[in-house]
Amino acid sequence: MAVNPVVLEIIRGSLSATIKEMELLMERCALSPFIKEKKDYFVGIFDTLGRLVCCHLSQSGPGMIAPILEVYPIADMRPGDVYWYNDPYLSKGAVQHHQDMVFAVPVFHAGRAVAFTVTYGHYQDIGGVKPGSISPQATEIFHEGTLVPLSVSIAKAA
């Protein structure tokens, strides 16, 4: 089956526009100067297998959904669920350090999860041995600040 190039371009443009909107929202709502001024964040769209579908150039991305899919089955996900973590070991390096907080939201169509939208951003002060959570003298991961294990905010049933 041949792919219609016009339809493909419409889909590509729609995905790109969605990513731009996500980026603008991150920058507009951020309280962290690392996100707002340094642009230390990532936004992306992933499929339900955890594969990256769309993003702009980034140092990270692939691997962010894998820890979620290992713990939470797609069939149990509901609209309104938000998954949150910052553990670099869970993501096998997709998240570089504790300051990068990952938030993933499943996207639903006709009652079925079809994708994930993901953001991560560098939050400046999450504890640690130095103010601002930048600790060049850190000798272990817990010196970087608060470790958020993979967790979910579960939507209430309507």
PDB file of C-alpha atoms in Angstrom:
ATOM      1  CA  MET A   1       0.000   0.000   0.000  1.00  0.00           C
ATOM      2  CA  ALA A   2       1.531   3.296  -1.120  1.00  0.00           C
ATOM      3  CA  VAL A   3       1.638   6.247   1.231  1.00  0.00           C
ATOM      4  CA  ASN A   4       0.025   9.372  -0.150  1.00  0.00           C
ATOM      5  CA  PRO A   5       2.757  12.069  -0.021  1.00  0.00           C
ATOM      6  CA  VAL A   6       0.207  14.843   0.583  1.00  0.00           C
ATOM      7  CA  VAL A   7      -1.296  13.042   3.585  1.00  0.00           C
ATOM      8  CA  LEU A   8       2.199  12.268   4.873  1.00  0.00           C
ATOM      9  CA  GLU A   9       3.166  15.948   4.682  1.00  0.00           C
ATOM     10  CA  ILE A  10      -0.033  17.002   6.471  1.00  0.00           C
ATOM     11  CA  ILE A  11       0.701  14.541   9.285  1.00  0.00           C
ATOM     12  CA  ARG A  12       4.351  15.662   9.482  1.00  0.00           C
ATOM     13  CA  GLY A  13       3.289  19.320   9.668  1.00  0.00           C
ATOM     14  CA  SER A  14       0.672  18.596  12.314  1.00  0.00           C
ATOM     15  CA  LEU A  15       3.180  16.738  14.489  1.00  0.00           C
ATOM     16  CA  SER A  16       5.753  19.505  14.086  1.00  0.00           C
ATOM     17  CA  ALA A  17       3.173  22.171  15.005  1.00  0.00           C
ATOM     18  CA  THR A  18       2.170  20.144  18.077  1.00  0.00           C
ATOM     19  CA  ILE A  19       5.807  19.964  19.216  1.00  0.00           C
ATOM     20  CA  LYS A  20       6.207  23.742  18.731  1.00  0.00           C
ATOM     21  CA  GLU A  21       3.077  24.355  20.835  1.00  0.00           C
ATOM     22  CA  MET A  22       4.413  22.052  23.564  1.00  0.00           C
ATOM     23  CA  GLU A  23       7.737  23.926  23.557  1.00  0.00           C
ATOM     24  CA  LEU A  24       6.027  27.309  23.801  1.00  0.00           C
ATOM     25  CA  LEU A  25       3.898  26.079  26.696  1.00  0.00           C
ATOM     26  CA  MET A  26       6.985  24.796  28.540  1.00  0.00           C
ATOM     27  CA  GLU A  27       8.773  28.111  28.127  1.00  0.00           C
ATOM     28  CA  ARG A  28       5.735  30.225  28.977  1.00  0.00           C
ATOM     29  CA  CYS A  29       4.796  28.301  32.144  1.00  0.00           C
ATOM     30  CA  ALA A  30       8.263  27.445  33.469  1.00  0.00           C
ATOM     31  CA  LEU A  31       9.342  28.784  36.831  1.00  0.00           C
ATOM     32  CA  SER A  32      12.822  27.339  36.416  1.00  0.00           C
ATOM     33  CA  PRO A  33      15.329  29.657  34.708  1.00  0.00           C
ATOM     34  CA  PHE A  34      17.045  26.532  33.372  1.00  0.00           C
ATOM     35  CA  ILE A  35      13.920  25.841  31.323  1.00  0.00           C
ATOM     36  CA  LYS A  36      12.869  29.394  30.553  1.00  0.00           C
ATOM     37  CA  GLU A  37      16.245  30.945  29.743  1.00  0.00           C
ATOM     38  CA  LYS A  38      18.684  28.125  29.065  1.00  0.00           C
ATOM     39  CA  LYS A  39      16.094  26.005  27.193  1.00  0.00           C
ATOM     40  CA  ASP A  40      17.122  22.909  29.186  1.00  0.00           C
ATOM     41  CA  TYR A  41      14.033  20.847  28.445  1.00  0.00           C
ATOM     42  CA  PHE A  42      12.654  18.273  26.039  1.00  0.00           C
ATOM     43  CA  VAL A  43       9.200  17.680  24.570  1.00  0.00           C
ATOM     44  CA  GLY A  44       8.239  14.755  22.406  1.00  0.00           C
ATOM     45  CA  ILE A  45       5.543  12.428  21.178  1.00  0.00           C
ATOM     46  CA  PHE A  46       6.020   8.673  21.571  1.00  0.00           C
ATOM     47  CA  ASP A  47       4.023   5.687  20.377  1.00  0.00           C
ATOM     48  CA  THR A  48       2.635   3.090  22.800  1.00  0.00           C
ATOM     49  CA  LEU A  49       5.744   0.934  22.365  1.00  0.00           C
ATOM     50  CA  GLY A  50       7.923   3.787  23.650  1.00  0.00           C
ATOM     51  CA  ARG A  51       9.377   4.722  20.261  1.00  0.00           C
ATOM     52  CA  LEU A  52      10.015   8.397  19.574  1.00  0.00           C
ATOM     53  CA  VAL A  53       7.598   9.676  16.906  1.00  0.00           C
ATOM     54  CA  CYS A  54       8.344  13.388  16.853  1.00  0.00           C
ATOM     55  CA  CYS A  55      10.574  15.930  18.591  1.00  0.00           C
ATOM     56  CA  HIS A  56      13.016  18.661  17.707  1.00  0.00           C
ATOM     57  CA  LEU A  57      16.735  18.143  18.132  1.00  0.00           C
ATOM     58  CA  SER A  58      17.601  17.104  21.638  1.00  0.00           C
ATOM     59  CA  GLN A  59      20.267  15.365  23.673  1.00  0.00           C
ATOM     60  CA  SER A  60      17.663  12.990  25.007  1.00  0.00           C
ATOM     61  CA  GLY A  61      14.363  11.390  24.174  1.00  0.00           C
ATOM     62  CA  PRO A  62      14.473   7.687  23.391  1.00  0.00           C
ATOM     63  CA  GLY A  63      14.046   5.546  26.481  1.00  0.00           C
ATOM     64  CA  MET A  64      11.811   7.859  28.485  1.00  0.00           C
ATOM     65  CA  ILE A  65       8.670   5.741  28.126  1.00  0.00           C
ATOM     66  CA  ALA A  66      10.335   2.348  28.668  1.00  0.00           C
ATOM     67  CA  PRO A  67      10.333   2.540  32.504  1.00  0.00           C
ATOM     68  CA  ILE A  68       6.634   3.416  32.488  1.00  0.00           C
ATOM     69  CA  LEU A  69       5.701   0.541  30.182  1.00  0.00           C
ATOM     70  CA  GLU A  70       7.691  -1.901  32.335  1.00  0.00           C
ATOM     71  CA  VAL A  71       5.559  -1.098  35.402  1.00  0.00           C
ATOM     72  CA  TYR A  72       2.180   0.122  34.135  1.00  0.00           C
ATOM     73  CA  PRO A  73       0.262  -1.858  31.479  1.00  0.00           C
ATOM     74  CA  ILE A  74      -1.246   0.208  28.654  1.00  0.00           C
ATOM     75  CA  ALA A  75      -4.627  -1.467  29.270  1.00  0.00           C
ATOM     76  CA  ASP A  76      -4.751   0.002  32.809  1.00  0.00           C
ATOM     77  CA  MET A  77      -4.034   3.588  31.721  1.00  0.00           C
ATOM     78  CA  ARG A  78      -6.876   6.088  31.799  1.00  0.00           C
ATOM     79  CA  PRO A  79      -7.385   9.645  30.516  1.00  0.00           C
ATOM     80  CA  GLY A  80      -5.966  12.075  33.047  1.00  0.00           C
ATOM     81  CA  ASP A  81      -3.129   9.805  34.230  1.00  0.00           C
ATOM     82  CA  VAL A  82       0.263  11.511  34.561  1.00  0.00           C
ATOM     83  CA  TYR A  83       3.505   9.558  35.040  1.00  0.00           C
ATOM     84  CA  TRP A  84       6.420  11.254  36.813  1.00  0.00           C
ATOM     85  CA  TYR A  85      10.014  10.314  37.602  1.00  0.00           C
ATOM     86  CA  ASN A  86      13.582  11.610  37.537  1.00  0.00           C
ATOM     87  CA  ASP A  87      15.653   8.463  38.074  1.00  0.00           C
ATOM     88  CA  PRO A  88      18.478   8.262  35.505  1.00  0.00           C
ATOM     89  CA  TYR A  89      18.952   4.546  36.181  1.00  0.00           C
ATOM     90  CA  LEU A  90      15.307   3.731  35.347  1.00  0.00           C
ATOM     91  CA  SER A  91      15.603   5.490  31.993  1.00  0.00           C
ATOM     92  CA  LYS A  92      19.008   3.976  31.199  1.00  0.00           C
ATOM     93  CA  GLY A  93      20.420   7.448  30.610  1.00  0.00           C
ATOM     94  CA  ALA A  94      17.511   9.177  28.843  1.00  0.00           C
ATOM     95  CA  VAL A  95      17.370  11.343  31.963  1.00  0.00           C
ATOM     96  CA  GLN A  96      20.884  12.488  32.827  1.00  0.00           C
ATOM     97  CA  HIS A  97      20.451  13.608  36.452  1.00  0.00           C
ATOM     98  CA  HIS A  98      17.860  14.200  39.175  1.00  0.00           C
ATOM     99  CA  GLN A  99      17.131  17.748  38.095  1.00  0.00           C
ATOM    100  CA  ASP A 100      15.531  16.469  34.879  1.00  0.00           C
ATOM    101  CA  MET A 101      11.935  15.723  35.873  1.00  0.00           C
ATOM    102  CA  VAL A 102      10.002  13.603  33.350  1.00  0.00           C
ATOM    103  CA  PHE A 103       6.229  13.932  32.951  1.00  0.00           C
ATOM    104  CA  ALA A 104       4.426  11.592  30.543  1.00  0.00           C
ATOM    105  CA  VAL A 105       0.735  11.641  29.667  1.00  0.00           C
ATOM    106  CA  PRO A 106      -1.005   8.954  27.618  1.00  0.00           C
ATOM    107  CA  VAL A 107      -3.070  10.248  24.680  1.00  0.00           C
ATOM    108  CA  PHE A 108      -6.384   8.496  24.021  1.00  0.00           C
ATOM    109  CA  HIS A 109      -8.537   8.038  20.950  1.00  0.00           C
ATOM    110  CA  ALA A 110     -11.837   6.162  21.073  1.00  0.00           C
ATOM    111  CA  GLY A 111     -11.068   5.071  24.648  1.00  0.00           C
ATOM    112  CA  ARG A 112      -7.700   3.519  23.751  1.00  0.00           C
ATOM    113  CA  ALA A 113      -4.170   4.806  24.480  1.00  0.00           C
ATOM    114  CA  VAL A 114      -2.543   5.625  21.126  1.00  0.00           C
ATOM    115  CA  ALA A 115       0.490   7.714  22.109  1.00  0.00           C
ATOM    116  CA  PHE A 116       2.302   9.565  24.876  1.00  0.00           C
ATOM    117  CA  THR A 117       3.238  13.210  25.182  1.00  0.00           C
ATOM    118  CA  VAL A 118       6.388  13.677  27.220  1.00  0.00           C
ATOM    119  CA  THR A 119       8.179  16.632  28.715  1.00  0.00           C
ATOM    120  CA  TYR A 120      11.242  16.841  30.846  1.00  0.00           C
ATOM    121  CA  GLY A 121      12.863  19.915  32.206  1.00  0.00           C
ATOM    122  CA  HIS A 122      15.710  20.876  34.492  1.00  0.00           C
ATOM    123  CA  TYR A 123      14.319  22.031  37.837  1.00  0.00           C
ATOM    124  CA  GLN A 124      16.820  24.126  39.712  1.00  0.00           C
ATOM    125  CA  ASP A 125      16.468  23.346  43.397  1.00  0.00           C
ATOM    126  CA  ILE A 126      15.435  19.875  44.440  1.00  0.00           C
ATOM    127  CA  GLY A 127      17.723  19.640  47.475  1.00  0.00           C
ATOM    128  CA  GLY A 128      21.200  18.246  47.362  1.00  0.00           C
ATOM    129  CA  VAL A 129      24.493  19.287  48.865  1.00  0.00           C
ATOM    130  CA  LYS A 130      24.594  22.701  47.139  1.00  0.00           C
ATOM    131  CA  PRO A 131      21.882  25.324  46.635  1.00  0.00           C
ATOM    132  CA  GLY A 132      20.475  25.166  43.130  1.00  0.00           C
ATOM    133  CA  SER A 133      21.129  21.417  42.943  1.00  0.00           C
ATOM    134  CA  ILE A 134      24.347  21.796  40.950  1.00  0.00           C
ATOM    135  CA  SER A 135      26.936  19.852  42.882  1.00  0.00           C
ATOM    136  CA  PRO A 136      30.279  19.264  41.123  1.00  0.00           C
ATOM    137  CA  GLN A 137      31.584  17.844  44.406  1.00  0.00           C
ATOM    138  CA  ALA A 138      28.851  15.187  44.580  1.00  0.00           C
ATOM    139  CA  THR A 139      30.286  11.716  45.052  1.00  0.00           C
ATOM    140  CA  GLU A 140      27.032   9.793  44.892  1.00  0.00           C
ATOM    141  CA  ILE A 141      23.705  10.231  43.152  1.00  0.00           C
ATOM    142  CA  PHE A 142      21.833  11.167  46.323  1.00  0.00           C
ATOM    143  CA  HIS A 143      23.972  14.304  46.672  1.00  0.00           C
ATOM    144  CA  GLU A 144      22.129  15.698  43.620  1.00  0.00           C
ATOM    145  CA  GLY A 145      18.826  16.039  45.446  1.00  0.00           C
ATOM    146  CA  THR A 146      15.449  14.387  45.685  1.00  0.00           C
ATOM    147  CA  LEU A 147      14.995  11.179  43.721  1.00  0.00           C
ATOM    148  CA  VAL A 148      11.435  10.732  42.455  1.00  0.00           C
ATOM    149  CA  PRO A 149      10.723   7.055  41.779  1.00  0.00           C
ATOM    150  CA  LEU A 150       8.338   6.280  38.953  1.00  0.00           C
ATOM    151  CA  SER A 151       4.865   7.249  40.127  1.00  0.00           C
ATOM    152  CA  VAL A 152       1.482   7.967  38.632  1.00  0.00           C
ATOM    153  CA  SER A 153      -1.291  10.391  39.402  1.00  0.00           C
ATOM    154  CA  ILE A 154      -4.332   8.276  38.613  1.00  0.00           C
ATOM    155  CA  ALA A 155      -7.370   9.962  37.120  1.00  0.00           C
ATOM    156  CA  LYS A 156     -10.618   9.667  39.031  1.00  0.00           C
ATOM    157  CA  ALA A 157     -13.397   7.732  37.337  1.00  0.00           C
ATOM    158  CA  ALA A 158     -16.125   9.959  35.911  1.00  0.00           C
TER     159      ALA A 158
END
